[in-house]
PDB file of C-alpha atoms in Angstrom:
ATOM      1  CA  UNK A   1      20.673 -18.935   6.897  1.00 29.00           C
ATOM      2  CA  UNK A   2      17.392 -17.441   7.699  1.00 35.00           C
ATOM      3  CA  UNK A   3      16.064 -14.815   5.351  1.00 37.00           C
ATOM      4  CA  UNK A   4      15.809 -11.727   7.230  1.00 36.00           C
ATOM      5  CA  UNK A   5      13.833  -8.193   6.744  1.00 36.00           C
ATOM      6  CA  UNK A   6      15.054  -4.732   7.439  1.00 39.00           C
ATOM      7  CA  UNK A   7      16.038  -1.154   6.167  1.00 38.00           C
ATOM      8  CA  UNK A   8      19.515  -0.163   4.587  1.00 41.00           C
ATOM      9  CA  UNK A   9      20.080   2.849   2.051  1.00 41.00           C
ATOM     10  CA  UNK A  10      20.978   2.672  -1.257  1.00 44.00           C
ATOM     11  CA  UNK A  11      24.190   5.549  -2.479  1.00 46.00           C
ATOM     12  CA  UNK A  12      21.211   7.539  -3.998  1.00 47.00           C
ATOM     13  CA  UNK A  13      20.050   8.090  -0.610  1.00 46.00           C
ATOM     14  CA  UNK A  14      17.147   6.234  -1.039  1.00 43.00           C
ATOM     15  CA  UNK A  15      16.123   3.788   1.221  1.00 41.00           C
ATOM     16  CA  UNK A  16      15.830  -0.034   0.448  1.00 40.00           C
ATOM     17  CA  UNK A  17      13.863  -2.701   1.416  1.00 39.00           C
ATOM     18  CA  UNK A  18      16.675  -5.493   2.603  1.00 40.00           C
ATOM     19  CA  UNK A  19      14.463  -9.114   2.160  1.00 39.00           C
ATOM     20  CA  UNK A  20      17.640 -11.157   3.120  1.00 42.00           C
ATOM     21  CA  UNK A  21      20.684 -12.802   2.189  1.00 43.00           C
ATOM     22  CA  UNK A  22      21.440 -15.388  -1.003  1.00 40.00           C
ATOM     23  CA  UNK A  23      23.414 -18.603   0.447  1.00 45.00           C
ATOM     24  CA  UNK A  24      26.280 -16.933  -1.443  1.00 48.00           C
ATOM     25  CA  UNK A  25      26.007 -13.968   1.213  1.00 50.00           C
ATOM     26  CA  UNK A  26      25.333 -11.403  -1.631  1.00 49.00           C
ATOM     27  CA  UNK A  27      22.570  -9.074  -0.080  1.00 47.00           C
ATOM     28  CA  UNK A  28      18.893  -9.476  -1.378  1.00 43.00           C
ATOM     29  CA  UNK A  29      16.840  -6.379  -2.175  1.00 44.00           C
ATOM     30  CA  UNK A  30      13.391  -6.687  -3.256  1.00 39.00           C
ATOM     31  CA  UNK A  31      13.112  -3.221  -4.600  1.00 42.00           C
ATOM     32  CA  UNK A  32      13.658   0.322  -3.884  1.00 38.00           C
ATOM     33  CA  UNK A  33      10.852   1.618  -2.082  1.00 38.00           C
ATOM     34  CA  UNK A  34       8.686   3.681  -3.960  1.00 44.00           C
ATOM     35  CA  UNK A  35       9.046   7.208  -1.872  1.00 44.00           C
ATOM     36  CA  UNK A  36       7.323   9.213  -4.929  1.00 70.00           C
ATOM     37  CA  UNK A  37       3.168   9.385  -5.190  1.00 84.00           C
ATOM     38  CA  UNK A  38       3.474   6.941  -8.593  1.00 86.00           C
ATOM     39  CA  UNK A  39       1.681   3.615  -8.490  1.00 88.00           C
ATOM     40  CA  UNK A  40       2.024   0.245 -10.723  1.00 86.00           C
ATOM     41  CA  UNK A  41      -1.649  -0.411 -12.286  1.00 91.00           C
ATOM     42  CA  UNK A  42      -2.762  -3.653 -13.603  1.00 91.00           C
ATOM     43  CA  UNK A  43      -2.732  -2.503 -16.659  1.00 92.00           C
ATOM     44  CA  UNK A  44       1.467  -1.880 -17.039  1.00 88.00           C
ATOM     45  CA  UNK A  45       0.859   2.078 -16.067  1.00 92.00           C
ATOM     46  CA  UNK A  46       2.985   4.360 -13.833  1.00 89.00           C
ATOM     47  CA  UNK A  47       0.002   6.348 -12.443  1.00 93.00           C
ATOM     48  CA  UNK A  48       1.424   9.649 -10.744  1.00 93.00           C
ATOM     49  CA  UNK A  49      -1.500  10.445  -7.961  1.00 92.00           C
ATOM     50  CA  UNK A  50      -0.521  14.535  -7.946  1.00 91.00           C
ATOM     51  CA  UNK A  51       0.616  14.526 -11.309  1.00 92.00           C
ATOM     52  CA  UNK A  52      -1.828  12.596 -13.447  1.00 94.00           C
ATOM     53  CA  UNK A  53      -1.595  11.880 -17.208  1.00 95.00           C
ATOM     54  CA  UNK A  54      -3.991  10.820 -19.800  1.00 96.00           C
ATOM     55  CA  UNK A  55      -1.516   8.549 -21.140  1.00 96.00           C
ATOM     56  CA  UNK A  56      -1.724   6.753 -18.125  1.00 96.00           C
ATOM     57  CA  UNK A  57      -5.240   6.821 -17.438  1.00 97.00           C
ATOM     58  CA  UNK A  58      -6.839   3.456 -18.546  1.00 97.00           C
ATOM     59  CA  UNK A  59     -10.134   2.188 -18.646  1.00 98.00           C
ATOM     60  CA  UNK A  60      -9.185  -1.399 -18.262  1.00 97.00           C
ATOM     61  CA  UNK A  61      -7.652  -0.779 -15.000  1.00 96.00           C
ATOM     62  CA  UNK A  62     -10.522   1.530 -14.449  1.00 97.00           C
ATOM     63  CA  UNK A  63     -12.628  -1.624 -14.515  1.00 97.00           C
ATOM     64  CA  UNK A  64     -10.516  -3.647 -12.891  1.00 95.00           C
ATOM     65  CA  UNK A  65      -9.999  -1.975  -9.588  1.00 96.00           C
ATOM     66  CA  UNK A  66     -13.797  -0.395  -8.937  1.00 96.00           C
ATOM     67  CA  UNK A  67     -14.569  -3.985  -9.319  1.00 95.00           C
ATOM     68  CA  UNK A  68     -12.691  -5.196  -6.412  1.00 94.00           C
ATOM     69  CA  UNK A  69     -13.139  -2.269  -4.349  1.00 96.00           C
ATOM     70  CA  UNK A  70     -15.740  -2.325  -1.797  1.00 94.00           C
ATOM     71  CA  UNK A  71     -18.379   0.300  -1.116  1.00 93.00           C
ATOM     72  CA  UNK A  72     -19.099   1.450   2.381  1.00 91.00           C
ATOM     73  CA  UNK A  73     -15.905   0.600   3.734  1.00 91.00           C
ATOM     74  CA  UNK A  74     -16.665  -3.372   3.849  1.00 90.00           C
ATOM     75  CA  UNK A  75     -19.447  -2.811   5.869  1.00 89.00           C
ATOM     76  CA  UNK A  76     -21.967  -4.299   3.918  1.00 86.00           C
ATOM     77  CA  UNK A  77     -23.766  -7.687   4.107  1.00 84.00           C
ATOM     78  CA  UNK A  78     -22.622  -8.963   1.046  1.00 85.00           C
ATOM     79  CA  UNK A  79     -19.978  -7.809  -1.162  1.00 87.00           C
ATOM     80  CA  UNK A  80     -21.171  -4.338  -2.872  1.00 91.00           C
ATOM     81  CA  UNK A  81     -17.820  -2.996  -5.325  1.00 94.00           C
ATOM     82  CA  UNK A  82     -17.926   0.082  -6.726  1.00 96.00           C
ATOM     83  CA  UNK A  83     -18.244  -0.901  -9.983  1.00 96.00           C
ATOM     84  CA  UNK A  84     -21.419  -2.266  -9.584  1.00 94.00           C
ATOM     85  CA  UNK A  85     -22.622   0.891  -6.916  1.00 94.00           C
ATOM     86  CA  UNK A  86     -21.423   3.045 -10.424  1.00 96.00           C
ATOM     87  CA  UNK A  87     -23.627   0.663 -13.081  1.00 94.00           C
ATOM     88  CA  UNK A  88     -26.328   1.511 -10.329  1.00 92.00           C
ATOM     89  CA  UNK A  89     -25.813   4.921 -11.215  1.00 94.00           C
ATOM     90  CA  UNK A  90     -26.105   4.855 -14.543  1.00 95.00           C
ATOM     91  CA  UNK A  91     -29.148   2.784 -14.695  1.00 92.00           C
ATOM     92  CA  UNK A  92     -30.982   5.370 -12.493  1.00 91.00           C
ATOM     93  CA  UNK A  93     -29.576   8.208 -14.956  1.00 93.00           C
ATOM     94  CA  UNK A  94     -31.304   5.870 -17.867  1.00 93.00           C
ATOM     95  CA  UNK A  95     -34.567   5.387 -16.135  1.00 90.00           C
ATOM     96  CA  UNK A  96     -34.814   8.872 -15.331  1.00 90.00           C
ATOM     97  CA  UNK A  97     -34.728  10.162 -18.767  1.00 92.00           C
ATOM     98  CA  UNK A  98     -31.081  11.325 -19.273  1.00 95.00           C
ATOM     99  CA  UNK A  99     -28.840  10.613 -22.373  1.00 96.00           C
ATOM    100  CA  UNK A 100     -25.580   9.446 -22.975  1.00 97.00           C
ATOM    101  CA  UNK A 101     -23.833  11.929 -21.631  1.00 96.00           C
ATOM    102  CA  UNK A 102     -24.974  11.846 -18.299  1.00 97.00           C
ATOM    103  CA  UNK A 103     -25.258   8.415 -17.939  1.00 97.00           C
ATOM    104  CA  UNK A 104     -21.585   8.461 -19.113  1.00 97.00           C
ATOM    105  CA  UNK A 105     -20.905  10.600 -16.444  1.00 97.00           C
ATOM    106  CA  UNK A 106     -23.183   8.323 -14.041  1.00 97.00           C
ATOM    107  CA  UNK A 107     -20.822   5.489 -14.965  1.00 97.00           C
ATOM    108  CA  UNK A 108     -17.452   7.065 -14.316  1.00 98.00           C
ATOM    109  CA  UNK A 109     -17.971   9.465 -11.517  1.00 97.00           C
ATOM    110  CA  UNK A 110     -16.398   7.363  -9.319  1.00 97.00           C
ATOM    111  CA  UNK A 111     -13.731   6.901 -11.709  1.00 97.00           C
ATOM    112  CA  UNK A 112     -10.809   8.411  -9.265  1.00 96.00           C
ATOM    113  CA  UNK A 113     -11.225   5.811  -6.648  1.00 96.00           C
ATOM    114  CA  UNK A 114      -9.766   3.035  -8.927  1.00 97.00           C
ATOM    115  CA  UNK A 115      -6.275   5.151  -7.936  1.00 96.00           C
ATOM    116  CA  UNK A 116      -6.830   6.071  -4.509  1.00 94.00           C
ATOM    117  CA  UNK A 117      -9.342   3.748  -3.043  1.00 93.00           C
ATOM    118  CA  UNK A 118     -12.887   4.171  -2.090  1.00 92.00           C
ATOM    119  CA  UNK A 119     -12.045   6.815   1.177  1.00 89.00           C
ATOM    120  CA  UNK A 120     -14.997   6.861   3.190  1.00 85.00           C
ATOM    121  CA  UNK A 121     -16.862  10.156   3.327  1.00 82.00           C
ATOM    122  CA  UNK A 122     -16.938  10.965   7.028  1.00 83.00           C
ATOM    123  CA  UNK A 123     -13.024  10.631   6.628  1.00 85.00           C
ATOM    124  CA  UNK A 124     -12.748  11.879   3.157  1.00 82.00           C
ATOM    125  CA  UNK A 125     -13.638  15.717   3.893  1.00 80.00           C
ATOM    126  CA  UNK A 126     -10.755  16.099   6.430  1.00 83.00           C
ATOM    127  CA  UNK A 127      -8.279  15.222   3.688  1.00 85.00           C
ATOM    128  CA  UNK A 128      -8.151  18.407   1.521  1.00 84.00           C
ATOM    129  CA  UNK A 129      -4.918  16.858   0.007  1.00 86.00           C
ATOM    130  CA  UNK A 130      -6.732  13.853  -0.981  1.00 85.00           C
ATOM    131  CA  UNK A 131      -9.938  16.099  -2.052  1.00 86.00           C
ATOM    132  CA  UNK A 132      -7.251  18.063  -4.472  1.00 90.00           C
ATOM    133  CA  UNK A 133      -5.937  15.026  -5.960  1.00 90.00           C
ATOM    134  CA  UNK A 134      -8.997  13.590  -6.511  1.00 92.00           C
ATOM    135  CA  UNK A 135     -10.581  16.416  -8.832  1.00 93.00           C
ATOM    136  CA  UNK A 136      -7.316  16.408 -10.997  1.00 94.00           C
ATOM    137  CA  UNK A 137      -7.701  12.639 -11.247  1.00 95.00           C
ATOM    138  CA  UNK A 138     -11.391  13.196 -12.010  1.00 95.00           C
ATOM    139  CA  UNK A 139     -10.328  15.902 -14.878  1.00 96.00           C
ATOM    140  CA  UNK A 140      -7.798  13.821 -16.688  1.00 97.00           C
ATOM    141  CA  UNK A 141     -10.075  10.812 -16.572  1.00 96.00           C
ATOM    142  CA  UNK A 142     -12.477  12.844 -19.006  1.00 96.00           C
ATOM    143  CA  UNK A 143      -9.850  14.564 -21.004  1.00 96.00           C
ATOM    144  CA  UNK A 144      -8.881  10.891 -21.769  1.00 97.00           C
ATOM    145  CA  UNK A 145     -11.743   8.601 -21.611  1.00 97.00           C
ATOM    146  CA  UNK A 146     -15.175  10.552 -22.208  1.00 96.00           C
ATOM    147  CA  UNK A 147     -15.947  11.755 -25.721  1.00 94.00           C
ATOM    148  CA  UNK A 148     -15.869  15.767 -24.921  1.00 93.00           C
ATOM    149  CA  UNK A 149     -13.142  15.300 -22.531  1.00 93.00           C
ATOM    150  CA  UNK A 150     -15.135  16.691 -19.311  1.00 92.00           C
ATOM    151  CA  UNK A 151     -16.388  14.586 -16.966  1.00 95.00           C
ATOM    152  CA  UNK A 152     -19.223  15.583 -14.545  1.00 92.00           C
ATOM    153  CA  UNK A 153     -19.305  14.235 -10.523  1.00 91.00           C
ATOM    154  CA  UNK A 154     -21.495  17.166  -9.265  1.00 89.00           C
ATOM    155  CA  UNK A 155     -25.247  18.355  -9.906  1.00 90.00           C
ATOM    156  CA  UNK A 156     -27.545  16.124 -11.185  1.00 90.00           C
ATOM    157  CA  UNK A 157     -24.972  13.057 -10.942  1.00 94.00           C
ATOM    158  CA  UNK A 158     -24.403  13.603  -7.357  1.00 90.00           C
ATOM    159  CA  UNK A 159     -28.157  13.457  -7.413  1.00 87.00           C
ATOM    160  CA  UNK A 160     -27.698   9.628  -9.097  1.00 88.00           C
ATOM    161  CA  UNK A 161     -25.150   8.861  -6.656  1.00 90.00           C
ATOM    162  CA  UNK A 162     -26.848   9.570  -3.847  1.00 85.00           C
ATOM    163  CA  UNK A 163     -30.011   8.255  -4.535  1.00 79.00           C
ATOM    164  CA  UNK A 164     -28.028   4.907  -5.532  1.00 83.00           C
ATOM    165  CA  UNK A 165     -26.048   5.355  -1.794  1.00 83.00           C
ATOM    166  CA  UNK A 166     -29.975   5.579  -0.380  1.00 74.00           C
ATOM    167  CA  UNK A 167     -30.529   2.489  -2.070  1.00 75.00           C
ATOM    168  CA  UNK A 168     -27.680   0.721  -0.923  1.00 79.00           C
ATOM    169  CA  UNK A 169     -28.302   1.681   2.822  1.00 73.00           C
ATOM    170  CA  UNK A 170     -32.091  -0.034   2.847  1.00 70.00           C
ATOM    171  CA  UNK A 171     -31.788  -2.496   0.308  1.00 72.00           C
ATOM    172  CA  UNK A 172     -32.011  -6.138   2.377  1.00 69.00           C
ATOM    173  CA  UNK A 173     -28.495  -7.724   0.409  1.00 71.00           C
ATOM    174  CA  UNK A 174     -26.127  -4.642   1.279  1.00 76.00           C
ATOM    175  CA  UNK A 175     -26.437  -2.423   3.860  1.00 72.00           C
ATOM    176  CA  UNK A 176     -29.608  -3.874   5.536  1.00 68.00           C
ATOM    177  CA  UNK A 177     -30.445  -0.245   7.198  1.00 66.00           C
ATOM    178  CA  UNK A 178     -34.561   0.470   6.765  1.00 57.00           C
ATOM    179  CA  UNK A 179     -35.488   0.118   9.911  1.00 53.00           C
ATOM    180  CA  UNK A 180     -32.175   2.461  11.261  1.00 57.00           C
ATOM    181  CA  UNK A 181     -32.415   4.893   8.554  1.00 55.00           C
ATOM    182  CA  UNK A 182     -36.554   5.730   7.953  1.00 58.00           C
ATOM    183  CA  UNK A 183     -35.085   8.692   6.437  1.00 61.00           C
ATOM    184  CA  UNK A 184     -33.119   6.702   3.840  1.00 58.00           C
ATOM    185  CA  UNK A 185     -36.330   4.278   3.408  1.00 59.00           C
ATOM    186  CA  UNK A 186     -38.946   6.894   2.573  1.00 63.00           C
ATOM    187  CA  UNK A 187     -36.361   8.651   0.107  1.00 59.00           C
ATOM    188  CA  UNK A 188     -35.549   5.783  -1.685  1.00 57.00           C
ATOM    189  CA  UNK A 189     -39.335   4.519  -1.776  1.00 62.00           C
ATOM    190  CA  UNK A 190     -40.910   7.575  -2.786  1.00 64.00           C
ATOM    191  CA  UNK A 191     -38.383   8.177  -5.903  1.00 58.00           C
ATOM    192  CA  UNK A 192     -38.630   4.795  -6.676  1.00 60.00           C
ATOM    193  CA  UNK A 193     -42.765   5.286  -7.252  1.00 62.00           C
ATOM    194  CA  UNK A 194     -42.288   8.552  -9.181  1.00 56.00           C
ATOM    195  CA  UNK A 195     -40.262   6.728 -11.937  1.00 56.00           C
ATOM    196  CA  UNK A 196     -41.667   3.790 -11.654  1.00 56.00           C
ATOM    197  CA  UNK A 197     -38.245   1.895 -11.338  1.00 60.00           C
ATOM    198  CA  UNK A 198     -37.873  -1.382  -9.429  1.00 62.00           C
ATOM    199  CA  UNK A 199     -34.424  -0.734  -7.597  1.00 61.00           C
ATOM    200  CA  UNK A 200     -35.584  -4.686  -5.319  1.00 59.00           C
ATOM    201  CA  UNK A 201     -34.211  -6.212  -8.850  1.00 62.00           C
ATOM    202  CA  UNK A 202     -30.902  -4.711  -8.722  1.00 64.00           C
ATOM    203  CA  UNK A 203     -28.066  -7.534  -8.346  1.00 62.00           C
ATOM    204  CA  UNK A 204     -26.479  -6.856  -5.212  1.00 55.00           C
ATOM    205  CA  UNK A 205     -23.976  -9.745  -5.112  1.00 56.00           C
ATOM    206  CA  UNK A 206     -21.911 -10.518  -8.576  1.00 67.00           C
ATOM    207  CA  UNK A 207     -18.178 -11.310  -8.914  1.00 84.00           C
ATOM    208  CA  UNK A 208     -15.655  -8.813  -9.933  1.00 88.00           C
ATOM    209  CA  UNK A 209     -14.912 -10.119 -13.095  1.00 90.00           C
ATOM    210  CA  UNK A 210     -18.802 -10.111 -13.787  1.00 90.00           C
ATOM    211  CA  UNK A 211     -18.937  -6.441 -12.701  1.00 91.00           C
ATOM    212  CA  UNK A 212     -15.914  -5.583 -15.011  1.00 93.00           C
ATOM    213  CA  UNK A 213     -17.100  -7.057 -17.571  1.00 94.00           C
ATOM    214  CA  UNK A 214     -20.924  -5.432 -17.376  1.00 93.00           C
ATOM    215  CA  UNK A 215     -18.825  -1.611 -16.503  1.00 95.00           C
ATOM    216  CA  UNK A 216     -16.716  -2.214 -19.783  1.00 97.00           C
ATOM    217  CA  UNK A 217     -19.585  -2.926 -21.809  1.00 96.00           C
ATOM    218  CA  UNK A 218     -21.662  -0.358 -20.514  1.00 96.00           C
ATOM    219  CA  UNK A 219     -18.646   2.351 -20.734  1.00 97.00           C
ATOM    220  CA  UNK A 220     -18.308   1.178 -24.560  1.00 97.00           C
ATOM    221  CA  UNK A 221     -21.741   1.218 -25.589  1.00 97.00           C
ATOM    222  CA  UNK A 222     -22.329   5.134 -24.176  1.00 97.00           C
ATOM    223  CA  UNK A 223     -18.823   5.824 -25.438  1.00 97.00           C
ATOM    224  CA  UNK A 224     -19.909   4.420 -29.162  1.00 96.00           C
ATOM    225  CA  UNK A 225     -23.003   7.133 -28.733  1.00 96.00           C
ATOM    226  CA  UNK A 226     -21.001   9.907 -27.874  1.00 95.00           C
ATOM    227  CA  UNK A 227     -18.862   9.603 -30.300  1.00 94.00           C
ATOM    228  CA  UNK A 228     -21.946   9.513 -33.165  1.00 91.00           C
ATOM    229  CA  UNK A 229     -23.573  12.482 -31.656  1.00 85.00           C
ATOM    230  CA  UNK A 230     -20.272  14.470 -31.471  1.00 69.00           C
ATOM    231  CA  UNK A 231     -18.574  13.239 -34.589  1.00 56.00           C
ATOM    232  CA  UNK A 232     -14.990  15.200 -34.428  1.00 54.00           C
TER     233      UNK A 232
END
């Protein structure tokens, strides 16, 4: 008998995801299908997208997922994850004088899109449902994750992201974009020689597990200084 895929409902109402039939004829159901806005992390969590909870929240998975998610919707020359695009970001916050905190905040910003993906901007501010989500994700991230329980995406860490996003679009191993974007090239040049920081060194192309590994380390080590300069 050939296995077989369609749509039945369950006597909760809910409907079912039929795979096929057992050679005993007894019916074969994968699963219910998930019709709520939970998802199943890596990590063994029930992540609720509009209703998230600290308990859930999980910097393992956190880890995990920005390192296989790519930046710029794919469109890069190599593979550039977020995870590395958000180590980026806290190195510039390091070079440029800023403490823990910041860089912390450097670090993580990006922290939602390990539960909703990596939405590309153009696309992202039509979605005020998405937008909403997205700050409450953001919020219990740093109520359970960040020493201080706030966690900052705006101000002078937009100003990190973007300037690692200028980066990205000129630099020759992911977007490729100088000679497209002169805007993007003289930004990115000109900060570069007021702090003196060599961006050309940057690793564009690691593996995920590399680029998990480096985020956990680096979330630990500012985590291990927050917590000393804010002893509870």
């Amino acid at each position: 008998m050939k296995n077989w895929i369609g749509v039945t409902v369950a006597a909760s109402g809910r409907p079912r995801l039929l795979l096929g039939k057992l050679k005993t004829g007894e019916t074969c159901f994968i699963e219910d299908i998930d019709m709520d806005s939970k998802i199943h992390t890596m990590y063994g969590h029930e992540f609720d997208l509009m209703d998230p909870q600290g308990a859930d929240v999980d910097i393992q998975d956190i880890a995990h997922a920005l390192s296989r998610i790519q930046r710029w919707g794919g469109h890069t020359i190599q593979p550039h994850s977020v995870a590395i695009h958000s180590i980026h970001c806290q190195e510039i916050a390091k070079s440029w004088g800023f403490g823990a905190d910041y860089q912390m905040w450097a670090l993580m910003h990006d922290g939602a899109e390990a539960y909703i993906g990596d939405i590309v901007h153009p696309f992202k501010r039509n979605l005020a449902t998405v937008l909403d989500a997205e700050i409450k994700i953001e919020n219990t991230i740093g109520e359970a994750l960040i020493p201080g329980g706030k966690l900052m995406t705006g101000g002078m860490v937009k100003n990190f992201d973007e300037f690692s996003s200028a980066v990205e679009q000129i630099h020759p191993n992911i977007r490729g974009l100088a000679r497209t974007l002169p805007g993007y090239e003289r930004y990115a040049v000109d900060m570069c020689n007021a702090i003196d920081f060599n961006v050309w060194t940057w690793e564009a192309r690691q593996s995920a597990e590399k680029a998990r590994l480096d985020f956990l380390r680096r979330y630990f080590g500012l985590k291990e200084i927050l917590n000393k300069s804010d002893p509870e």
